[in-house]
mmCIF file of C-alpha atoms in Angstrom:
data_model
loop_
_atom_site.group_PDB
_atom_site.id
_atom_site.type_symbol
_atom_site.label_atom_id
_atom_site.label_comp_id
_atom_site.label_asym_id
_atom_site.label_seq_id
_atom_site.Cartn_x
_atom_site.Cartn_y
_atom_site.Cartn_z
ATOM 1 C CA GLN Z 1 96.287 98.747 114.408
ATOM 2 C CA LYS Z 2 93.914 99.313 111.223
ATOM 3 C CA GLU Z 3 94.364 95.891 108.821
ATOM 4 C CA VAL Z 4 93.492 95.296 104.669
ATOM 5 C CA GLU Z 5 93.777 91.564 104.664
ATOM 6 C CA GLN Z 6 93.552 89.358 101.454
ATOM 7 C CA ASN Z 7 94.021 86.141 100.544
ATOM 8 C CA SER Z 8 97.502 85.499 99.614
ATOM 9 C CA GLY Z 9 97.117 82.832 96.652
ATOM 10 C CA PRO Z 10 97.812 82.381 94.427
ATOM 11 C CA LEU Z 11 94.438 82.395 92.891
ATOM 12 C CA SER Z 12 94.066 80.168 89.765
ATOM 13 C CA VAL Z 13 91.725 80.487 87.129
ATOM 14 C CA PRO Z 14 91.482 78.991 83.446
ATOM 15 C CA GLU Z 15 91.201 81.829 80.624
ATOM 16 C CA GLY Z 16 87.216 82.964 80.165
ATOM 17 C CA ALA Z 17 86.601 82.440 83.851
ATOM 18 C CA ILE Z 18 85.332 84.919 86.488
ATOM 19 C CA ALA Z 19 88.405 85.689 88.811
ATOM 20 C CA SER Z 20 87.057 87.139 92.322
ATOM 21 C CA LEU Z 21 89.506 88.473 94.849
ATOM 22 C CA ASN Z 22 88.251 89.613 98.175
ATOM 23 C CA CYS Z 23 89.377 92.110 101.121
ATOM 24 C CA THR Z 24 88.030 93.038 104.881
ATOM 25 C CA TYR Z 25 89.274 95.897 106.591
ATOM 26 C CA SER Z 26 89.149 96.276 109.882
ATOM 27 C CA ASP Z 27 88.666 100.673 110.378
ATOM 28 C CA ARG Z 28 84.776 100.939 110.397
ATOM 29 C CA VAL Z 29 85.176 104.203 109.399
ATOM 30 C CA SER Z 30 86.919 104.070 105.985
ATOM 31 C CA GLN Z 31 85.496 106.082 103.597
ATOM 32 C CA SER Z 32 87.571 104.947 100.342
ATOM 33 C CA PHE Z 33 88.409 101.916 98.578
ATOM 34 C CA PHE Z 34 91.234 101.115 95.665
ATOM 35 C CA TRP Z 35 92.937 97.528 94.005
ATOM 36 C CA TYR Z 36 95.310 98.350 92.417
ATOM 37 C CA ARG Z 37 97.403 95.676 89.953
ATOM 38 C CA GLN Z 38 100.807 94.712 90.849
ATOM 39 C CA TYR Z 39 103.193 93.046 87.476
ATOM 40 C CA SER Z 40 106.087 91.391 88.757
ATOM 41 C CA GLY Z 41 108.456 94.323 88.580
ATOM 42 C CA LYS Z 42 106.141 96.849 87.683
ATOM 43 C CA SER Z 43 104.695 99.731 89.984
ATOM 44 C CA PRO Z 44 101.048 99.108 91.729
ATOM 45 C CA GLU Z 45 98.688 100.505 89.172
ATOM 46 C CA LEU Z 46 95.479 101.531 89.737
ATOM 47 C CA ILE Z 47 92.856 99.718 88.518
ATOM 48 C CA MET Z 48 89.569 100.846 90.609
ATOM 49 C CA SER Z 49 88.022 102.670 92.793
ATOM 50 C CA ILE Z 50 84.874 102.501 94.794
ATOM 51 C CA TYR Z 51 83.268 105.063 97.411
ATOM 52 C CA SER Z 52 79.907 103.691 98.227
ATOM 53 C CA ASN Z 53 78.302 100.489 98.726
ATOM 54 C CA GLY Z 54 77.612 98.297 95.716
ATOM 55 C CA ASP Z 55 78.833 97.831 92.329
ATOM 56 C CA LYS Z 56 80.513 99.467 90.194
ATOM 57 C CA GLU Z 57 81.920 98.805 86.966
ATOM 58 C CA ASP Z 58 84.367 99.490 84.397
ATOM 59 C CA GLY Z 59 84.903 97.065 81.325
ATOM 60 C CA ARG Z 60 85.071 93.671 82.475
ATOM 61 C CA PHE Z 61 85.931 94.258 86.308
ATOM 62 C CA THR Z 62 83.503 95.350 88.921
ATOM 63 C CA ALA Z 63 84.572 96.181 92.516
ATOM 64 C CA GLN Z 64 81.879 94.971 94.935
ATOM 65 C CA LEU Z 65 81.633 97.367 98.360
ATOM 66 C CA ASN Z 66 79.814 95.853 101.513
ATOM 67 C CA LYS Z 67 80.538 98.534 103.876
ATOM 68 C CA ALA Z 68 78.478 96.568 106.372
ATOM 69 C CA SER Z 69 80.406 93.926 106.239
ATOM 70 C CA GLN Z 70 83.635 95.561 105.422
ATOM 71 C CA TYR Z 71 84.504 93.997 102.722
ATOM 72 C CA VAL Z 72 85.561 94.576 99.237
ATOM 73 C CA SER Z 73 85.703 92.379 96.122
ATOM 74 C CA LEU Z 74 87.068 92.518 92.547
ATOM 75 C CA LEU Z 75 85.446 90.620 89.876
ATOM 76 C CA ILE Z 76 87.325 90.011 86.894
ATOM 77 C CA ARG Z 77 84.771 88.731 84.053
ATOM 78 C CA ASP Z 78 86.109 86.264 81.108
ATOM 79 C CA SER Z 79 89.981 86.303 82.434
ATOM 80 C CA GLN Z 80 92.986 86.223 80.603
ATOM 81 C CA PRO Z 81 96.421 85.700 80.842
ATOM 82 C CA SER Z 82 97.426 88.624 81.001
ATOM 83 C CA ASP Z 83 95.549 89.517 84.012
ATOM 84 C CA SER Z 84 98.406 87.497 85.569
ATOM 85 C CA ALA Z 85 99.128 89.621 88.006
ATOM 86 C CA THR Z 86 99.240 90.312 91.751
ATOM 87 C CA TYR Z 87 95.503 92.510 93.160
ATOM 88 C CA LEU Z 88 96.079 94.409 96.317
ATOM 89 C CA CYS Z 89 93.424 96.195 98.521
ATOM 90 C CA ALA Z 90 93.771 99.515 99.593
ATOM 91 C CA VAL Z 91 91.604 101.893 102.302
ATOM 92 C CA ARG Z 92 92.046 105.234 102.902
ATOM 93 C CA SER Z 93 90.061 106.631 106.142
ATOM 94 C CA GLY Z 94 90.378 109.972 106.060
ATOM 95 C CA GLY Z 95 93.110 112.600 104.980
ATOM 96 C CA PHE Z 96 95.688 110.994 102.225
ATOM 97 C CA LYS Z 97 96.927 107.586 103.602
ATOM 98 C CA THR Z 98 96.410 104.322 102.301
ATOM 99 C CA ILE Z 99 96.458 100.988 103.532
ATOM 100 C CA PHE Z 100 97.077 98.609 101.640
ATOM 101 C CA GLY Z 101 96.693 94.582 102.330
ATOM 102 C CA ALA Z 102 99.560 91.956 101.169
ATOM 103 C CA GLY Z 103 97.815 91.687 97.901
ATOM 104 C CA THR Z 104 96.693 88.239 96.662
ATOM 105 C CA ARG Z 105 98.046 86.771 93.317
ATOM 106 C CA LEU Z 106 96.459 85.410 90.264
ATOM 107 C CA PHE Z 107 97.140 83.675 87.859
ATOM 108 C CA VAL Z 108 95.320 82.709 84.924
ATOM 109 C CA LYS Z 109 95.556 79.206 82.723
ATOM 110 C CA ALA Z 110 95.944 79.892 78.935
ATOM 111 C CA SER S 1 96.775 111.868 86.410
ATOM 112 C CA ALA S 2 99.901 112.988 87.364
ATOM 113 C CA VAL S 3 103.236 111.622 85.611
ATOM 114 C CA ILE S 4 105.611 110.729 88.633
ATOM 115 C CA SER S 5 109.330 109.310 87.409
ATOM 116 C CA GLN S 6 111.966 108.629 89.391
ATOM 117 C CA LYS S 7 115.787 108.731 89.489
ATOM 118 C CA PRO S 8 117.749 106.469 89.309
ATOM 119 C CA SER S 9 115.330 103.049 88.114
ATOM 120 C CA ARG S 10 117.842 100.655 89.702
ATOM 121 C CA ASP S 11 121.375 100.792 90.849
ATOM 122 C CA ILE S 12 124.102 98.572 92.391
ATOM 123 C CA CYS S 13 126.064 99.767 95.195
ATOM 124 C CA GLN S 14 127.974 98.953 97.888
ATOM 125 C CA ARG S 15 127.403 98.117 102.011
ATOM 126 C CA GLY S 16 128.598 101.252 103.839
ATOM 127 C CA THR S 17 127.861 103.710 101.413
ATOM 128 C CA SER S 18 124.036 105.821 100.402
ATOM 129 C CA LEU S 19 121.890 106.405 97.360
ATOM 130 C CA THR S 20 119.751 109.409 97.476
ATOM 131 C CA ILE S 21 116.857 108.527 94.720
ATOM 132 C CA GLN S 22 115.054 111.166 93.096
ATOM 133 C CA CYS S 23 110.584 111.368 92.598
ATOM 134 C CA GLN S 24 109.124 114.281 90.541
ATOM 135 C CA VAL S 25 106.053 114.761 89.644
ATOM 136 C CA ASP S 26 104.378 116.857 86.968
ATOM 137 C CA SER S 27 102.428 118.727 89.099
ATOM 138 C CA GLN S 28 102.039 119.992 92.721
ATOM 139 C CA VAL S 29 100.412 118.006 95.498
ATOM 140 C CA THR S 30 99.841 117.642 98.991
ATOM 141 C CA MET S 31 101.854 114.955 100.352
ATOM 142 C CA MET S 32 104.539 112.303 98.730
ATOM 143 C CA PHE S 33 105.180 109.033 100.035
ATOM 144 C CA TRP S 34 108.195 106.556 100.069
ATOM 145 C CA TYR S 35 107.525 102.906 99.919
ATOM 146 C CA ARG S 36 110.314 99.568 100.367
ATOM 147 C CA GLN S 37 108.712 96.095 98.490
ATOM 148 C CA GLN S 38 111.128 93.674 98.964
ATOM 149 C CA PRO S 39 110.865 90.614 96.757
ATOM 150 C CA GLY S 40 108.109 88.892 97.242
ATOM 151 C CA GLN S 41 106.787 90.909 99.552
ATOM 152 C CA SER S 42 103.838 93.399 99.973
ATOM 153 C CA LEU S 43 103.973 97.305 100.473
ATOM 154 C CA THR S 44 105.555 99.017 103.381
ATOM 155 C CA LEU S 45 105.062 102.956 103.761
ATOM 156 C CA ILE S 46 108.854 104.388 105.458
ATOM 157 C CA ALA S 47 107.236 107.492 105.541
ATOM 158 C CA THR S 48 105.273 110.498 104.440
ATOM 159 C CA ALA S 49 106.914 113.678 102.787
ATOM 160 C CA ASN S 50 105.723 116.986 103.189
ATOM 161 C CA GLN S 51 106.646 120.410 101.837
ATOM 162 C CA GLY S 52 107.524 122.687 104.365
ATOM 163 C CA SER S 53 108.173 120.386 107.189
ATOM 164 C CA GLU S 54 109.678 117.378 108.543
ATOM 165 C CA ALA S 55 108.849 114.173 107.169
ATOM 166 C CA THR S 56 106.661 111.683 109.377
ATOM 167 C CA TYR S 57 108.415 108.260 109.790
ATOM 168 C CA GLU S 58 106.412 104.763 110.066
ATOM 169 C CA SER S 59 107.651 102.758 113.412
ATOM 170 C CA GLY S 60 110.395 101.235 112.364
ATOM 171 C CA PHE S 61 111.681 103.850 110.460
ATOM 172 C CA VAL S 62 114.475 106.600 111.085
ATOM 173 C CA ILE S 63 115.404 109.528 109.316
ATOM 174 C CA ASP S 64 118.698 109.556 110.426
ATOM 175 C CA LYS S 65 119.030 105.798 108.074
ATOM 176 C CA PHE S 66 116.147 107.421 105.370
ATOM 177 C CA PRO S 67 116.249 111.277 105.488
ATOM 178 C CA ILE S 68 113.381 112.973 103.248
ATOM 179 C CA SER S 69 113.622 116.284 101.334
ATOM 180 C CA ARG S 70 111.032 117.643 100.314
ATOM 181 C CA PRO S 71 111.916 121.475 98.886
ATOM 182 C CA ASN S 72 108.677 121.641 97.072
ATOM 183 C CA LEU S 73 105.579 121.055 95.278
ATOM 184 C CA THR S 74 106.922 118.530 92.836
ATOM 185 C CA PHE S 75 109.673 116.781 94.226
ATOM 186 C CA SER S 76 110.974 114.667 96.973
ATOM 187 C CA THR S 77 114.165 112.860 97.676
ATOM 188 C CA LEU S 78 114.861 109.654 99.767
ATOM 189 C CA THR S 79 117.920 108.720 101.031
ATOM 190 C CA VAL S 80 119.426 105.475 101.809
ATOM 191 C CA SER S 81 121.994 105.352 104.437
ATOM 192 C CA ASN S 82 125.313 103.282 105.199
ATOM 193 C CA MET S 83 123.836 100.751 103.284
ATOM 194 C CA SER S 84 123.655 96.745 104.044
ATOM 195 C CA PRO S 85 122.461 93.926 101.872
ATOM 196 C CA GLU S 86 118.920 93.929 103.650
ATOM 197 C CA ASP S 87 118.361 97.374 102.461
ATOM 198 C CA SER S 88 118.112 95.656 99.072
ATOM 199 C CA SER S 89 114.659 96.404 97.842
ATOM 200 C CA ILE S 90 112.671 97.899 95.513
ATOM 201 C CA TYR S 91 111.984 101.881 96.377
ATOM 202 C CA LEU S 92 108.055 103.563 95.170
ATOM 203 C CA CYS S 93 107.314 107.283 95.178
ATOM 204 C CA SER S 94 103.848 107.303 95.429
ATOM 205 C CA ALA S 95 101.297 111.043 94.920
ATOM 206 C CA PRO S 96 97.895 111.786 95.830
ATOM 207 C CA THR S 97 97.504 112.859 91.809
ATOM 208 C CA GLY S 98 94.623 111.444 91.365
ATOM 209 C CA GLN S 99 90.353 113.957 90.813
ATOM 210 C CA ASN S 100 89.204 111.639 94.165
ATOM 211 C CA ASN S 101 93.286 112.202 95.889
ATOM 212 C CA GLU S 102 93.722 108.207 94.178
ATOM 213 C CA GLN S 103 97.926 107.435 94.630
ATOM 214 C CA PHE S 104 99.462 106.818 91.648
ATOM 215 C CA PHE S 105 103.472 105.189 92.115
ATOM 216 C CA GLY S 106 106.746 105.882 90.358
ATOM 217 C CA PRO S 107 107.942 103.012 88.680
ATOM 218 C CA GLY S 108 110.229 102.095 91.257
ATOM 219 C CA THR S 109 113.659 102.429 92.009
ATOM 220 C CA ARG S 110 115.634 98.777 92.228
ATOM 221 C CA LEU S 111 118.675 98.843 94.926
ATOM 222 C CA THR S 112 121.016 96.042 95.184
ATOM 223 C CA VAL S 113 123.560 96.029 98.301
ATOM 224 C CA LEU S 114 126.603 94.000 97.605
#
């Protein structure tokens, strides 16, 4: 059974701080990794994808991948109250089927 | 990425009835996925809709309860049959429309069964 594990939270950070969201996965042959943001009552929105070890930066977001440790993370710099949402980690091993984690709720306090 | 739309956006239905949800993608895609998300829960994959062949259902989901059509490469429907209050959920359509086949989601259908 392929699994993607996330801490459900809530993770609470003050405005302007760095929020760190973590995810582990069980399938060693996983090739593609994604972070989605989901606001309450809305559908998931893709915010980052990463395919090779290391860091990938996009604005205030940085995705980090360590395949040896089967670990992927998302850093949000200068967190804003508008970043308050549930963040879903997703992993694809091959083909098109993507496995989603249960999500981490982030709360940014103004 | 392509635009994915769903109809209806929400509905309130009586138990024992059926509802068909439509999903339209503005480009051709090989696969379309149907998910269910119950309040406060994560995504649960119901089935993969394949064009020209039967849908592939995940464990716990059966064709009699969730029949799926995929008449072409841009459209799919999911029917929730003989509904009960336990079927109240958000139903999401998704497709790999990104440059690297990243999955994108439609806006969802919020279903309430009374």
